[in-house]
Structure formats: C-alpha cells, structure tokens
C-alpha cells in the first residue's frame, strides 16, 4: 500500500513545491501596488527564487538517496513555512528578495522524486514514471492562475498565507504516507562526483535541460508581467495565458517520457530542439500577440517533451550515480530559468526590444540540435565498438597503406600480440611463411576484383607457434566508392585441422 502511494504522493509534493516557488512572480502585479519596485529590479525579484531552487537540487538529490524521499520532503516543507510567512508581511524590496531566495526550496524538491521513484519501477517504465512525476510542474500553473484570482478577492498578503495551510497539510501527508523503508544508497558524495564529472554525457544532458526546463521556468516567471506591460493585457488574463503555457508544457512531460520508453530518445530530442529553434526565431521578430502565442505554445510543447525525455536518459546513462546526476542536471535546468529573464531585461534596456534575447535562444537550441545528432551517431558507433570488442573472432583494421590502426581483444587472445605492439605495423608480422607469393597475389587479386577474400591461411603467434586461421578480408569504402581501409576477421581453426588429420 505505502509503495503504491509514492508516485501520487511525491507528484503532489512537487505540485505544492512549485506552487510555492512561483508565488512572487504570479502576484508581482499586485505586490507592486503596495511595494515600490524599480523597473530595473523586476527581473531580479522574479529570478531570485530560482537561485536556491537550482543550487539545492544537487544536495537534495544526493540526500534523497541517503535518507529517503519522506524525510527530505518533510524537512523541505517545514523550512518553507518561514519564507512564505515572511513574504506575506513584506513591505520592502529587500524583504521580497530575502524571502524569495528561500522560496527556492520549493523548486529544489524536484530532484527528490526523480531520484526516489525509479526505485519502485522497472527500467522500461522509468521514462513514463518520471514524466508523471515531472507533471508536478503543474503547480506553477495552479499558482499562476489561482493566486491572481484570490488576490483580487482577499489581497496578495492573505493569498500567500493560504499557502501556509497547504504546506501544513502536506507535512502531515508525508509524515503518515511517506515510505520509511525506501531503499537507500550510501555511496559517499565525493565518490559519486568523481565517477561522473568527467563524463561528457553529464554536461550534454545538463545543457539540454538548461534549455528545456530553463525555458519553462523562464517563461513562467517572465510572462505574467511581460504580457501586462508589453501587450497591456489585464492581470488576470495574463495569468490565465501563462497558466495555459504551463499546462501545455506540463501535460507534454509524461508524453515525452512515454515516447522515450518506446522510441529512440535522441531522435525525439532532435525534433524538440528543431522546434525550439524555429519558435524562438519567430519570437525574435517581435510579433503580434497571435504570433507570440503560437511561438510560446511551441516552446511549451517542445520544453515539456524534452523534459520528459531527458529524465529517461539520466538513469539509462548513470545507473549507480542517478542521485547526484539528477541533482546536477536538474540544477542546471533551474539555472536556465534564472539567467534568461535578467538577460532579456538588460537587453531590453539597451535596445528597446527583446529580439536579440530570443535570437540567442534560437542559436543555442540549434547548437543543441547539432550536439544531439552527434550523440546519436556516436551512440551507433559505440554499439558497433561494443560488438567488435566482445566478438570471439579476432579483428584487425588497416589503413590504405596496410598499416594496422586498431585490433580487438580477441586479436590479442589469439595471436598473443598486445594492441600497442601492432599499431602501425604491417599484418605481415603474422605471416607463417607457409604460403607462397602466388597465394598472396591471388588473395589481393580477389580483394581488388570482389571487395573481399575468404579462406584458410597459416599464420604464426607472437611466440612463433604456427596455427591455421579462417580469415575474411574486406574492403571499407567511403561514399565516393574509394577504398580507405581494410578489415580482417579471423578465428583459430587449428583444432578442427587436427581432427581432420
């Protein structure tokens, strides 16, 4: 029973955390009526909660493995009571910045569930499960839509204090329903970091999440005030439009995870970043509200799918260090939501429009598309290398001049030569001397005419022992049909020869 309830419980925990995380940005048009906030400080006020919400994801992901999700969610929600109350009685810009900083705890809890929940499900369901959990992003939509409506009726201060009651309810829910027996991972933090920080996939996934989740957070905190100031929309209307952006992005997250469980994740990411590139390009031309809506909704669609796909890839690439990697990747995503609003604000002050900022997003998305394509083909090459390294047949590859450029482990096992001993050498070092010159002339004639030669041949090992091989030599050609390499695959059939004798 307790195990079955973890997915809905932790998903609702994320909903509550994200509801709290965006309190200030959702109510900013109302707060500004009572607290003077200079135009140049608006982006800072809305972006500050993202700082702690990003940085804390690394330790929370790690400690979720150490102590279990129940304890981490409990402590996080108890700590959130203090900044929520402090903001509700704020009367200065400094109060908002201090309180907003600690609201970041609400965004940081994301890394708890993505670390905990995969323990309860088989690997082939991790994408969908993390996608369902990630739909807790809906909490930002709940606050963005509901908080302005409540503020109209009760005022922004009383609206914020309602969140104290909600937090108290979920503190009780986690105390009663959290899994006390969740499997723990006790690997030391430094050991986990050492095991991953040199892995290029960690930083590529961090970049991708920086864009997908970062754009989700950035648009969430940037849109309410932007729509009011740039398109002179009503504050509630702006909140509803922002909520629509959030709902679409959130709904697409489990779909992205589901797709990643069934299809190649990197191919899906190609479509994601292709969509990002086009949508950001549209936004860079300062379009009308209609085109702006299309561009934003395309961003929401791509961000949601991308978020779901990326957290399918994390446990796939990093099984033993999922906690720390989830923390690092999700932290980079949070930081992706911190910088864009500030950069957009600075660029607007300098140029009078947002075109350069959106153009930069388009270019970064295009670069990410190129990197995903590179990862895809590297992965295919990696699979081929795994096959070569684990085949029982010896394999050697030479360049066009006949110099050995690589061999596999089976080559060493059969011949006795280590890889470093044969690289740059000619395969003639393996000759036994039993075959005549005419034999080799016929062999190369066959390769030239047919592209391959296959048959029995006597060769010798490093220790001088002669043995019989079954050898296949094939040409490797480029797209122009020119021979660029030769590949030889062989097996030791001496035992069979002895049997025949």
XYZ file of C-alpha atoms in Angstrom:
501
model
C 0.000 0.000 0.000
C 2.722 2.501 1.042
C 4.783 1.732 -2.063
C 1.810 2.152 -4.399
C 1.032 5.590 -2.996
C 4.539 7.004 -3.536
C 4.014 8.130 -7.141
C 0.830 10.148 -6.467
C 2.168 11.429 -3.130
C 5.514 12.593 -4.476
C 3.888 14.061 -7.588
C 1.568 16.107 -5.362
C 4.593 17.103 -3.270
C 6.151 18.535 -6.427
C 2.899 20.327 -7.258
C 2.959 22.012 -3.830
C 6.670 22.830 -4.062
C 6.223 24.500 -7.447
C 3.073 26.315 -6.282
C 5.159 27.962 -3.584
C 8.163 28.516 -5.857
C 6.362 30.948 -8.198
C 4.366 32.884 -5.605
C 6.197 36.163 -6.122
C 6.209 36.161 -9.936
C 2.495 35.240 -10.048
C 1.482 38.025 -7.646
C 4.013 40.643 -8.727
C 1.479 42.925 -10.487
C -0.470 43.073 -7.165
C 2.603 43.363 -4.933
C 3.843 46.343 -6.984
C 0.722 48.263 -5.988
C 1.958 48.266 -2.360
C 5.731 47.945 -2.683
C 7.752 50.202 -4.973
C 9.889 48.050 -7.255
C 12.004 49.852 -9.895
C 11.623 48.522 -13.453
C 15.282 47.510 -13.478
C 14.766 45.285 -10.401
C 11.703 43.380 -11.631
C 13.686 40.619 -13.327
C 15.849 40.216 -10.207
C 12.828 39.834 -7.908
C 11.251 37.163 -10.115
C 14.519 35.328 -10.778
C 15.873 35.186 -7.211
C 13.752 32.151 -6.139
C 15.371 30.224 -8.974
C 18.868 30.532 -7.444
C 18.338 28.370 -4.366
C 15.831 26.268 -6.287
C 18.659 25.310 -8.627
C 21.654 25.005 -6.306
C 19.822 22.952 -3.677
C 18.800 20.327 -6.215
C 22.264 18.775 -6.088
C 22.360 18.042 -2.336
C 18.638 17.170 -2.227
C 19.099 14.594 -4.998
C 22.041 13.113 -3.113
C 20.336 13.101 0.299
C 17.167 11.601 -1.172
C 19.295 8.512 -1.820
C 20.858 8.690 1.641
C 17.756 9.266 3.786
C 14.756 8.618 1.543
C 12.205 10.960 -0.019
C 9.939 11.018 3.062
C 12.453 12.816 5.283
C 13.630 15.230 2.586
C 10.103 16.318 1.652
C 9.185 16.711 5.333
C 12.186 18.910 6.135
C 11.768 20.948 2.925
C 8.116 21.778 3.583
C 8.755 22.678 7.214
C 11.530 25.062 6.129
C 9.247 26.630 3.518
C 6.805 27.806 6.191
C 9.201 30.562 7.249
C 9.850 32.370 3.911
C 6.178 32.065 2.906
C 5.062 33.840 6.068
C 7.882 36.393 5.776
C 6.840 37.339 2.233
C 3.191 37.669 3.288
C 4.170 40.524 5.643
C 6.849 42.035 3.356
C 6.841 45.795 2.908
C 10.089 46.409 1.002
C 12.078 45.216 -1.990
C 14.708 43.705 0.340
C 12.022 41.617 2.075
C 10.912 40.196 -1.264
C 14.470 39.336 -2.294
C 15.314 37.633 1.030
C 12.031 35.729 1.211
C 12.154 34.899 -2.486
C 15.615 33.397 -2.154
C 14.348 30.818 0.347
C 11.229 30.097 -1.694
C 13.750 28.302 -3.901
C 13.417 25.279 -1.615
C 10.071 24.668 -3.309
C 11.744 24.299 -6.698
C 14.640 22.263 -5.325
C 12.422 19.339 -4.245
C 12.199 18.289 -7.902
C 15.398 16.225 -7.646
C 13.962 14.224 -4.712
C 11.264 12.419 -6.675
C 13.299 11.726 -9.825
C 15.846 10.027 -7.566
C 13.364 8.132 -5.391
C 10.592 6.949 -7.715
C 12.659 4.844 -10.206
C 13.422 2.506 -7.273
C 9.813 1.328 -7.346
C 9.519 0.550 -11.084
C 11.311 -1.494 -13.792
C 13.686 0.352 -16.148
C 11.366 0.169 -19.130
C 8.885 2.381 -17.228
C 11.322 4.980 -15.868
C 10.630 7.498 -18.636
C 6.870 7.442 -18.108
C 7.114 7.406 -14.279
C 9.497 10.373 -14.196
C 7.256 12.064 -16.752
C 4.223 11.635 -14.473
C 6.202 12.972 -11.527
C 7.505 15.863 -13.619
C 3.896 16.793 -14.360
C 4.054 18.234 -10.859
C 5.263 21.310 -12.745
C 1.526 21.935 -12.930
C 1.932 23.570 -9.529
C 3.266 26.660 -11.278
C 0.087 26.808 -13.366
C -2.119 26.429 -10.281
C -0.473 29.417 -8.593
C -0.201 31.477 -11.774
C -3.926 31.025 -12.441
C -5.392 30.889 -8.916
C -3.226 33.352 -6.983
C -4.268 36.444 -9.017
C -7.949 35.438 -8.702
C -7.611 35.044 -4.925
C -5.614 38.266 -4.673
C -8.432 40.219 -6.310
C -10.801 38.984 -3.583
C -8.595 38.707 -0.484
C -5.443 40.723 -1.274
C -1.985 39.373 -2.063
C -0.853 39.064 1.579
C -3.799 36.885 2.665
C -3.445 34.826 -0.521
C 0.167 33.970 0.372
C -0.841 32.971 3.917
C -3.280 30.405 2.490
C -0.183 28.537 1.321
C 0.873 28.022 4.942
C -2.201 25.840 5.455
C -1.486 23.855 2.279
C 2.120 23.249 3.384
C 0.942 22.072 6.811
C -1.424 19.547 5.194
C 1.383 18.047 3.109
C 3.767 17.918 6.039
C 1.176 15.681 7.705
C 0.629 13.648 4.490
C 4.349 12.877 4.124
C 4.675 12.013 7.806
C 1.817 9.492 7.555
C 2.203 8.136 3.993
C 5.899 8.528 3.156
C 7.853 5.289 2.716
C 10.012 4.733 5.800
C 11.594 1.638 4.204
C 12.669 3.167 0.898
C 15.913 1.526 -0.357
C 18.897 3.732 0.460
C 22.119 4.323 -1.486
C 25.072 5.074 0.778
C 27.801 5.860 -1.761
C 29.768 8.931 -0.497
C 29.092 12.222 -2.306
C 32.691 12.785 -3.445
C 32.900 9.259 -4.800
C 29.735 9.809 -6.852
C 31.003 13.150 -8.166
C 34.360 11.621 -9.135
C 32.500 8.924 -11.024
C 30.567 11.347 -13.226
C 32.164 14.770 -13.564
C 34.437 13.731 -16.460
C 31.591 12.095 -18.355
C 30.653 14.281 -21.327
C 27.084 12.955 -21.285
C 26.501 14.590 -17.881
C 27.308 18.041 -19.269
C 25.423 17.488 -22.518
C 22.286 16.441 -20.617
C 22.793 19.454 -18.340
C 22.911 21.748 -21.380
C 19.784 20.179 -22.858
C 17.872 20.517 -19.583
C 19.219 24.046 -19.162
C 17.285 24.873 -22.330
C 14.137 22.733 -21.948
C 13.375 23.207 -18.255
C 15.116 26.571 -18.143
C 12.807 27.927 -20.829
C 9.803 26.524 -18.945
C 10.813 28.317 -15.733
C 11.910 31.488 -17.529
C 8.655 31.873 -19.454
C 6.649 31.041 -16.327
C 8.164 33.872 -14.302
C 8.591 36.248 -17.250
C 5.218 36.043 -18.977
C 2.771 37.476 -16.374
C 4.494 40.845 -16.073
C 5.585 40.909 -19.767
C 2.058 40.350 -21.081
C 0.738 43.132 -18.882
C 3.464 45.657 -19.747
C 4.072 44.785 -23.421
C 0.560 43.908 -24.618
C -1.405 45.833 -21.934
C -3.406 42.745 -21.002
C -5.465 42.520 -17.845
C -3.540 40.963 -14.926
C -5.938 38.011 -14.598
C -5.897 37.492 -18.394
C -2.088 37.455 -18.358
C -2.170 34.917 -15.530
C -4.561 32.675 -17.448
C -2.424 32.810 -20.598
C 0.678 31.959 -18.571
C -1.233 29.118 -16.931
C -2.077 27.819 -20.422
C 1.622 27.793 -21.294
C 2.387 25.867 -18.096
C -0.449 23.359 -18.537
C 0.653 22.504 -22.083
C 4.322 22.098 -21.087
C 3.343 20.017 -18.063
C 0.936 17.791 -20.000
C 3.629 17.051 -22.590
C 6.170 15.947 -19.990
C 4.715 12.459 -19.314
C 4.074 12.129 -23.045
C 7.767 12.846 -23.624
C 8.691 10.163 -21.093
C 6.241 7.718 -22.684
C 7.694 8.379 -26.134
C 11.237 7.901 -24.782
C 10.234 4.483 -23.385
C 9.125 3.390 -26.862
C 11.343 5.197 -29.347
C 14.937 6.398 -29.550
C 15.260 9.263 -27.046
C 17.847 11.181 -29.066
C 15.703 11.192 -32.207
C 12.865 12.715 -30.174
C 15.267 15.372 -28.873
C 16.174 16.253 -32.465
C 12.546 17.234 -33.085
C 12.448 19.056 -29.728
C 15.413 21.329 -30.468
C 14.348 21.795 -34.070
C 11.034 23.128 -32.750
C 12.818 25.340 -30.230
C 14.968 26.849 -32.957
C 12.018 27.788 -35.154
C 9.793 29.048 -32.308
C 12.500 31.276 -30.789
C 13.200 32.657 -34.267
C 9.525 33.617 -34.602
C 9.589 35.360 -31.194
C 12.731 37.289 -32.120
C 10.801 39.258 -34.754
C 8.652 40.945 -32.052
C 5.409 39.517 -33.466
C 1.785 40.378 -32.765
C 0.020 38.742 -29.823
C -1.272 35.973 -32.139
C 2.168 35.001 -33.447
C 3.634 35.479 -29.980
C 1.082 32.980 -28.670
C 1.996 30.450 -31.363
C 5.712 30.849 -30.606
C 5.207 30.488 -26.842
C 2.957 27.431 -27.169
C 5.518 25.779 -29.464
C 8.161 26.444 -26.807
C 5.830 24.895 -24.216
C 5.268 21.807 -26.392
C 8.981 21.264 -27.019
C 10.010 22.055 -23.436
C 7.513 19.563 -21.992
C 8.512 16.714 -24.302
C 12.212 17.470 -23.848
C 11.933 17.493 -20.057
C 10.333 14.054 -20.114
C 12.918 12.606 -22.497
C 15.963 13.872 -20.600
C 14.991 12.172 -17.349
C 14.622 8.920 -19.226
C 18.247 9.310 -20.350
C 19.701 10.074 -16.888
C 19.080 6.644 -15.265
C 19.957 4.982 -18.580
C 23.429 6.543 -18.719
C 24.041 6.788 -14.938
C 22.567 3.850 -13.051
C 24.841 3.957 -9.987
C 25.081 7.748 -9.652
C 21.478 8.659 -10.528
C 21.009 10.725 -7.349
C 23.894 13.124 -7.867
C 23.387 13.287 -11.652
C 19.670 14.035 -11.234
C 20.701 16.834 -8.878
C 23.298 18.325 -11.233
C 21.142 18.102 -14.367
C 18.048 19.499 -12.648
C 20.142 22.267 -11.052
C 21.352 23.321 -14.490
C 17.736 23.363 -15.646
C 16.834 25.647 -12.761
C 19.697 27.992 -13.578
C 18.369 28.003 -17.123
C 15.334 29.737 -15.683
C 17.373 32.267 -13.706
C 19.531 33.911 -16.350
C 17.158 34.458 -19.335
C 14.748 36.888 -17.616
C 17.669 39.000 -16.386
C 19.388 38.905 -19.782
C 16.138 39.798 -21.551
C 15.618 42.705 -19.149
C 19.162 44.035 -19.707
C 18.862 43.681 -23.498
C 15.518 45.455 -23.453
C 17.032 48.348 -21.513
C 19.859 48.547 -24.063
C 17.929 48.043 -27.298
C 14.262 48.701 -26.534
C 13.160 45.214 -27.652
C 13.653 41.505 -26.871
C 14.698 40.333 -30.338
C 18.367 39.662 -29.530
C 17.479 37.560 -26.494
C 15.089 35.317 -28.416
C 17.560 35.070 -31.295
C 20.184 33.860 -28.799
C 17.760 31.163 -27.595
C 17.277 30.092 -31.203
C 21.021 29.806 -31.768
C 21.616 27.833 -28.555
C 18.770 25.485 -29.485
C 20.305 24.991 -32.928
C 23.675 24.178 -31.350
C 21.916 21.658 -29.089
C 20.273 20.060 -32.116
C 23.710 19.560 -33.670
C 25.031 18.043 -30.413
C 22.082 15.630 -30.179
C 22.748 14.469 -33.751
C 26.406 13.960 -32.806
C 25.400 11.939 -29.696
C 23.102 9.804 -31.812
C 25.803 8.821 -34.281
C 28.389 8.435 -31.524
C 25.993 6.037 -29.841
C 25.662 3.984 -33.003
C 29.435 3.865 -33.280
C 29.631 2.892 -29.623
C 27.319 -0.052 -30.217
C 29.479 -1.159 -33.133
C 32.584 -0.901 -30.926
C 30.903 -2.982 -28.216
C 30.109 -5.685 -30.761
C 33.691 -5.666 -32.087
C 35.242 -5.722 -28.610
C 33.113 -8.641 -27.438
C 33.138 -10.855 -30.520
C 35.159 -14.080 -30.231
C 36.737 -13.568 -33.680
C 39.960 -11.632 -33.936
C 39.629 -8.350 -35.824
C 42.271 -6.014 -37.214
C 41.795 -2.924 -39.352
C 44.478 -1.363 -41.541
C 44.649 1.900 -43.420
C 45.009 2.013 -47.201
C 48.794 1.689 -46.881
C 48.435 -1.573 -44.968
C 49.375 -0.236 -41.512
C 47.354 -1.663 -38.617
C 45.245 1.063 -36.978
C 43.209 -0.995 -34.487
C 42.638 -4.513 -33.178
C 40.127 -6.020 -30.763
C 40.734 -8.032 -27.533
C 40.142 -11.351 -29.343
C 43.060 -10.494 -31.673
C 45.365 -10.339 -28.639
C 43.951 -13.573 -27.207
C 44.544 -15.492 -30.445
C 47.875 -14.018 -31.607
C 49.499 -13.047 -28.282
C 50.276 -9.534 -29.567
C 49.134 -6.583 -27.453
C 47.414 -3.696 -29.203
C 50.341 -1.287 -28.695
C 52.737 -3.827 -30.234
C 50.980 -3.993 -33.600
C 49.567 -0.488 -34.150
C 51.452 0.996 -37.133
C 52.848 -2.414 -38.137
C 52.081 -4.346 -41.305
C 49.995 -7.555 -40.951
C 52.973 -9.362 -42.496
C 54.344 -9.750 -38.947
C 51.759 -12.549 -38.601
C 52.982 -14.481 -41.692
C 53.955 -18.103 -41.128
C 55.968 -18.460 -44.360
C 53.920 -21.499 -45.414
C 52.076 -19.697 -48.222
C 53.797 -18.851 -51.493
C 53.999 -15.410 -53.065
C 51.482 -16.584 -55.689
C 48.982 -17.308 -52.868
C 49.135 -13.701 -51.677
C 48.927 -12.353 -55.229
C 45.706 -14.337 -55.786
C 44.393 -13.139 -52.403
C 44.847 -9.470 -53.261
C 43.533 -10.000 -56.783
C 40.296 -11.343 -55.253
C 40.066 -8.356 -52.894
C 40.585 -5.934 -55.771
C 38.013 -7.640 -58.015
C 35.370 -8.711 -55.479
C 35.963 -6.443 -52.476
C 36.815 -9.387 -50.190
C 38.752 -12.646 -49.799
C 37.834 -15.577 -47.609
C 39.629 -18.832 -46.881
C 42.135 -20.798 -44.783
C 45.581 -19.377 -44.131
C 48.513 -20.352 -41.920
C 49.808 -17.613 -39.605
C 52.002 -17.507 -36.520
C 51.541 -16.213 -32.991
C 53.894 -13.916 -31.093
C 55.681 -16.937 -29.605
C 56.355 -18.313 -33.104
C 53.748 -21.086 -32.935
C 52.017 -21.628 -36.269
C 48.243 -22.087 -36.429
C 45.533 -22.315 -39.064
C 43.113 -19.402 -39.459
C 39.788 -18.999 -41.183
C 40.252 -15.446 -42.471
C 37.966 -12.927 -44.168
C 39.480 -9.694 -45.528
C 37.049 -6.971 -46.664
C 37.484 -3.519 -48.129
C 35.956 -0.467 -46.420
C 34.953 2.289 -48.850
C 33.876 5.903 -48.441
C 30.777 7.467 -50.031
C 32.720 8.071 -53.241
C 33.465 4.339 -53.544
C 37.169 4.741 -52.757
C 38.904 2.142 -50.585
C 40.009 3.778 -47.331
C 40.600 0.783 -45.031
C 40.845 -2.999 -44.926
C 39.266 -5.126 -42.189
C 40.310 -8.663 -41.377
C 38.237 -11.064 -39.228
C 39.692 -14.430 -38.296
C 39.310 -17.419 -35.994
C 41.694 -20.164 -34.918
C 40.661 -23.446 -36.607
C 43.796 -25.426 -35.763
C 41.789 -27.801 -33.605
C 39.498 -28.646 -36.481
C 42.507 -29.310 -38.745
C 43.951 -31.728 -36.200
C 40.615 -33.534 -36.006
C 40.548 -33.920 -39.805
C 44.063 -35.355 -39.749
